[in-house]
């Protein structure tokens, strides 16, 4: 059952990137805020049954990420998707897996598997195939912002994993993180809210993003509870491939052929899977 949950998480995560690209024209801060609108409701529900360890030093240190770092990185990723084709930047975000394993190995004592070398090679080849004859894309800010986001979110994932060993309440962390991102981005972007034209299309996009984000979080948590985390994350990384297909079909991002796009995305997914599941 875990495979089905992980695959559904990948599908909805891919849809989140597609809707993010489709939200061009809506201010970045508004889009980023609205996708986390379910956060306060989830936090309120969870707080009735969970006591947060506010007095622990490690918890206070962790709060730097949800309240200071993650909200701005989320906004940066929205800006990147608005400015650059999603089929170009989504594969880059897969590099967050490498950062997660590296941080876990360096700071939390986890072993870095020998299969990591093959995983890095496959992913690198995949990215070279993707950007072949398109290196001018790096003259734009989008790829650089996504690369920076992958590094930061990768480090955050390793830290969250360590926090969960001390505070095994994943939904409590999700609710807190979503609420923090909503509040910070809503406050920072206050002046842009008046410029939004709240058409039916705008409401559909932002509410779809909020729904998709919450659903993919649910399926991710369900998969992690039902199956081995390395395999779950590997299956979820197929969102790279799914995003490429959806972007090609529905966003008409066709600067390169579909076979080449599938080959590049498939190599990235294979590289990440090899890295995560190797002994």
Coordinates of C-alpha atoms in Angstrom, one line a residue:
X1 CA 0.0 0.0 0.0
X2 CA 2.9 2.3 0.7
X3 CA 3.8 2.3 -3.0
X4 CA 0.4 3.7 -4.0
X5 CA 0.6 6.4 -1.3
X6 CA 4.1 7.4 -2.4
X7 CA 3.1 7.5 -6.1
X8 CA 0.0 9.6 -5.4
X9 CA 2.2 11.9 -3.4
X10 CA 4.5 12.3 -6.4
X11 CA 1.5 13.0 -8.7
X12 CA 0.2 15.8 -6.4
X13 CA 3.6 17.2 -5.9
X14 CA 4.0 17.4 -9.6
X15 CA 0.6 19.2 -9.9
X16 CA 1.8 21.7 -7.3
X17 CA 4.7 22.7 -9.6
X18 CA 2.3 22.8 -12.6
X19 CA -0.2 25.1 -10.8
X20 CA 2.8 27.2 -9.6
X21 CA 3.8 27.8 -13.2
X22 CA 0.2 28.5 -14.2
X23 CA -0.1 31.1 -11.5
X24 CA 2.1 33.6 -13.5
X25 CA 0.5 37.0 -13.2
X26 CA -0.4 36.6 -9.6
X27 CA 2.1 38.3 -7.2
X28 CA 4.7 35.8 -5.8
X29 CA 3.9 36.6 -2.2
X30 CA 0.1 36.0 -2.7
X31 CA 0.6 32.7 -4.4
X32 CA 3.1 31.5 -1.8
X33 CA 0.8 32.6 1.1
X34 CA -2.4 31.1 -0.3
X35 CA -0.9 27.6 -0.9
X36 CA -0.4 27.4 2.9
X37 CA -3.8 28.6 3.9
X38 CA -4.8 25.3 5.4
X39 CA -1.9 25.6 7.9
X40 CA -3.7 27.4 10.7
X41 CA -6.6 25.0 10.6
X42 CA -4.2 22.0 10.8
X43 CA -2.2 23.6 13.6
X44 CA -5.4 24.4 15.6
X45 CA -6.5 20.8 15.2
X46 CA -3.2 19.3 16.1
X47 CA -2.5 21.6 19.1
X48 CA -5.5 20.2 20.9
X49 CA -3.8 16.8 21.2
X50 CA 0.0 17.6 21.0
X51 CA 2.3 19.6 23.3
X52 CA 5.1 21.3 21.5
X53 CA 8.5 21.2 23.3
X54 CA 8.8 25.0 23.4
X55 CA 11.3 24.9 26.3
X56 CA 13.8 22.6 24.6
X57 CA 16.9 24.3 23.1
X58 CA 16.9 22.1 20.0
X59 CA 13.3 23.0 19.3
X60 CA 14.1 26.7 19.5
X61 CA 17.0 26.2 17.1
X62 CA 14.8 24.3 14.7
X63 CA 12.3 27.2 14.6
X64 CA 14.7 29.2 12.6
X65 CA 13.8 27.1 9.5
X66 CA 10.0 27.3 9.6
X67 CA 9.8 31.0 10.6
X68 CA 12.8 32.6 9.0
X69 CA 14.2 30.5 6.2
X70 CA 11.5 28.3 4.6
X71 CA 9.0 31.0 4.0
X72 CA 11.4 33.0 1.9
X73 CA 12.7 30.0 0.1
X74 CA 9.1 29.0 -0.8
X75 CA 8.6 32.5 -2.2
X76 CA 11.9 32.3 -4.1
X77 CA 10.8 29.0 -5.7
X78 CA 7.5 30.5 -6.8
X79 CA 9.4 33.4 -8.4
X80 CA 11.6 30.9 -10.2
X81 CA 8.7 28.9 -11.6
X82 CA 7.0 32.1 -12.7
X83 CA 10.1 33.1 -14.7
X84 CA 11.4 29.8 -16.0
X85 CA 9.9 26.8 -17.7
X86 CA 9.0 24.2 -15.0
X87 CA 10.4 21.4 -17.2
X88 CA 13.8 23.1 -16.8
X89 CA 13.9 23.8 -13.1
X90 CA 11.9 20.9 -11.5
X91 CA 14.7 18.3 -12.2
X92 CA 17.2 20.6 -10.4
X93 CA 15.1 20.4 -7.2
X94 CA 15.8 16.6 -7.1
X95 CA 19.3 17.6 -6.0
X96 CA 17.8 18.3 -2.6
X97 CA 18.1 14.5 -1.9
X98 CA 21.8 14.7 -2.2
X99 CA 22.0 17.6 0.2
X100 CA 19.8 15.8 2.7
X101 CA 22.0 12.7 2.7
X102 CA 25.2 14.8 2.9
X103 CA 23.9 16.9 5.8
X104 CA 22.7 13.8 7.6
X105 CA 26.1 12.1 7.1
X106 CA 28.2 15.1 8.2
X107 CA 26.1 16.4 11.2
X108 CA 23.8 13.5 12.3
X109 CA 26.1 10.5 12.0
X110 CA 24.3 8.7 9.1
X111 CA 26.4 6.7 6.7
X112 CA 26.7 7.8 3.1
X113 CA 26.2 4.7 0.9
X114 CA 28.6 3.5 -1.8
X115 CA 25.7 3.6 -4.3
X116 CA 25.7 7.4 -3.9
X117 CA 28.5 7.6 -6.5
X118 CA 26.4 5.9 -9.2
X119 CA 23.4 8.0 -8.2
X120 CA 25.4 11.2 -8.6
X121 CA 26.7 10.1 -12.0
X122 CA 23.2 9.2 -13.3
X123 CA 21.7 12.4 -12.1
X124 CA 24.6 14.5 -13.5
X125 CA 24.2 12.8 -16.9
X126 CA 20.4 13.5 -16.8
X127 CA 20.9 17.2 -16.1
X128 CA 23.5 17.4 -18.9
X129 CA 21.0 15.8 -21.3
X130 CA 18.3 18.2 -20.1
X131 CA 20.4 21.4 -20.5
X132 CA 22.3 20.3 -23.7
X133 CA 22.2 23.3 -26.1
X134 CA 20.1 25.1 -23.5
X135 CA 22.9 26.4 -21.2
X136 CA 21.7 29.9 -21.8
X137 CA 18.9 29.1 -19.4
X138 CA 21.5 29.7 -16.6
X139 CA 21.6 33.3 -17.6
X140 CA 18.2 33.6 -16.0
X141 CA 17.7 33.7 -12.3
X142 CA 15.2 30.8 -12.2
X143 CA 17.7 27.8 -12.3
X144 CA 19.9 29.5 -9.7
X145 CA 17.0 30.2 -7.3
X146 CA 15.8 26.6 -7.6
X147 CA 19.3 25.3 -7.1
X148 CA 19.6 27.4 -3.9
X149 CA 16.2 26.2 -2.8
X150 CA 17.2 22.6 -3.3
X151 CA 20.2 23.1 -1.1
X152 CA 18.3 24.8 1.7
X153 CA 15.3 22.4 1.6
X154 CA 17.7 19.4 1.4
X155 CA 19.4 20.6 4.6
X156 CA 16.0 21.3 6.2
X157 CA 14.8 17.7 5.4
X158 CA 17.8 16.2 7.2
X159 CA 17.2 18.5 10.2
X160 CA 13.5 17.7 10.3
X161 CA 14.4 14.0 10.3
X162 CA 16.6 14.5 13.3
X163 CA 13.8 16.6 15.0
X164 CA 11.3 13.8 14.4
X165 CA 13.4 11.4 16.4
X166 CA 13.0 13.7 19.4
X167 CA 9.5 14.9 18.6
X168 CA 7.7 12.1 16.6
X169 CA 4.7 14.2 15.5
X170 CA 5.0 14.8 11.7
X171 CA 1.6 16.5 11.4
X172 CA 2.5 18.9 14.2
X173 CA 5.6 20.0 12.3
X174 CA 3.7 20.3 9.0
X175 CA 1.0 22.4 10.6
X176 CA 3.5 24.7 12.3
X177 CA 5.6 25.1 9.1
X178 CA 2.6 25.8 6.9
X179 CA 1.2 28.4 9.3
X180 CA 4.6 30.1 9.6
X181 CA 5.0 30.3 5.8
X182 CA 1.5 31.7 5.5
X183 CA 2.0 34.4 8.1
X184 CA 5.5 35.5 7.0
X185 CA 4.6 35.7 3.3
X186 CA 1.3 37.3 3.9
X187 CA 2.9 40.1 6.0
X188 CA 5.9 40.6 3.7
X189 CA 3.6 40.9 0.6
X190 CA 0.9 43.1 2.2
X191 CA 1.2 45.8 -0.4
X192 CA 0.8 43.4 -3.3
X193 CA -2.5 42.0 -2.2
X194 CA -4.4 45.0 -3.4
X195 CA -3.1 44.5 -6.9
X196 CA -4.7 41.0 -7.2
X197 CA -7.7 40.6 -9.5
X198 CA -9.7 37.9 -7.7
X199 CA -11.2 36.3 -10.8
X200 CA -12.5 32.8 -10.9
X201 CA -9.3 31.7 -12.5
X202 CA -7.2 33.2 -9.8
X203 CA -9.3 31.6 -7.0
X204 CA -9.2 28.3 -8.8
X205 CA -5.4 28.3 -9.1
X206 CA -4.6 29.4 -5.5
X207 CA -7.2 27.1 -3.9
X208 CA -6.0 24.2 -6.1
X209 CA -2.4 24.8 -4.9
X210 CA -3.6 24.8 -1.3
X211 CA -5.5 21.6 -1.8
X212 CA -2.8 19.9 -3.7
X213 CA -0.2 20.8 -1.1
X214 CA -2.2 19.4 1.7
X215 CA -3.1 16.2 -0.1
X216 CA 0.5 15.5 -1.1
X217 CA 1.5 16.0 2.5
X218 CA -1.1 13.5 3.6
X219 CA 0.0 10.9 1.1
X220 CA 3.6 11.4 1.9
X221 CA 3.0 10.9 5.6
X222 CA 0.8 7.9 4.9
X223 CA 3.5 6.3 2.8
X224 CA 6.2 7.0 5.3
X225 CA 4.1 5.3 8.0
X226 CA 3.4 2.3 5.8
X227 CA 6.8 1.7 4.1
X228 CA 10.6 2.2 4.2
X229 CA 11.5 5.9 4.0
X230 CA 14.2 5.4 1.4
X231 CA 11.9 3.7 -1.0
X232 CA 9.1 6.1 -0.4
X233 CA 11.3 9.1 -1.1
X234 CA 12.5 7.4 -4.3
X235 CA 9.0 6.8 -5.6
X236 CA 8.0 10.3 -4.7
X237 CA 11.0 11.7 -6.8
X238 CA 9.2 10.4 -9.9
X239 CA 7.4 13.7 -9.6
X240 CA 10.3 15.0 -11.8
X241 CA 9.2 12.7 -14.6
X242 CA 5.5 13.5 -14.0
X243 CA 6.1 17.2 -14.0
X244 CA 8.0 16.9 -17.3
X245 CA 5.1 15.1 -19.0
X246 CA 2.4 17.5 -17.6
X247 CA 4.5 20.6 -18.5
X248 CA 5.0 19.3 -22.0
X249 CA 1.3 18.4 -22.5
X250 CA -0.6 21.1 -20.7
X251 CA 1.8 24.1 -20.4
X252 CA 3.1 23.5 -23.9
X253 CA 6.8 23.8 -22.8
X254 CA 8.1 22.2 -26.0
X255 CA 11.5 23.8 -26.6
X256 CA 12.9 20.2 -26.6
X257 CA 11.5 16.9 -27.8
X258 CA 9.4 14.8 -25.4
X259 CA 11.7 11.7 -25.8
X260 CA 14.7 13.8 -24.7
X261 CA 12.8 15.3 -21.9
X262 CA 11.7 11.9 -20.7
X263 CA 15.2 10.5 -21.0
X264 CA 16.7 13.4 -19.0
X265 CA 14.0 13.3 -16.3
X266 CA 14.2 9.5 -16.1
X267 CA 18.0 9.6 -15.5
X268 CA 17.5 12.1 -12.7
X269 CA 14.9 9.9 -11.1
X270 CA 17.1 6.8 -11.5
X271 CA 20.1 8.5 -10.0
X272 CA 18.1 9.7 -7.0
X273 CA 16.5 6.3 -6.5
X274 CA 19.9 4.5 -6.7
X275 CA 21.3 6.9 -4.2
X276 CA 18.4 6.4 -1.7
X277 CA 17.9 2.7 -1.9
X278 CA 21.4 1.4 -2.2
X279 CA 22.7 -0.4 1.0

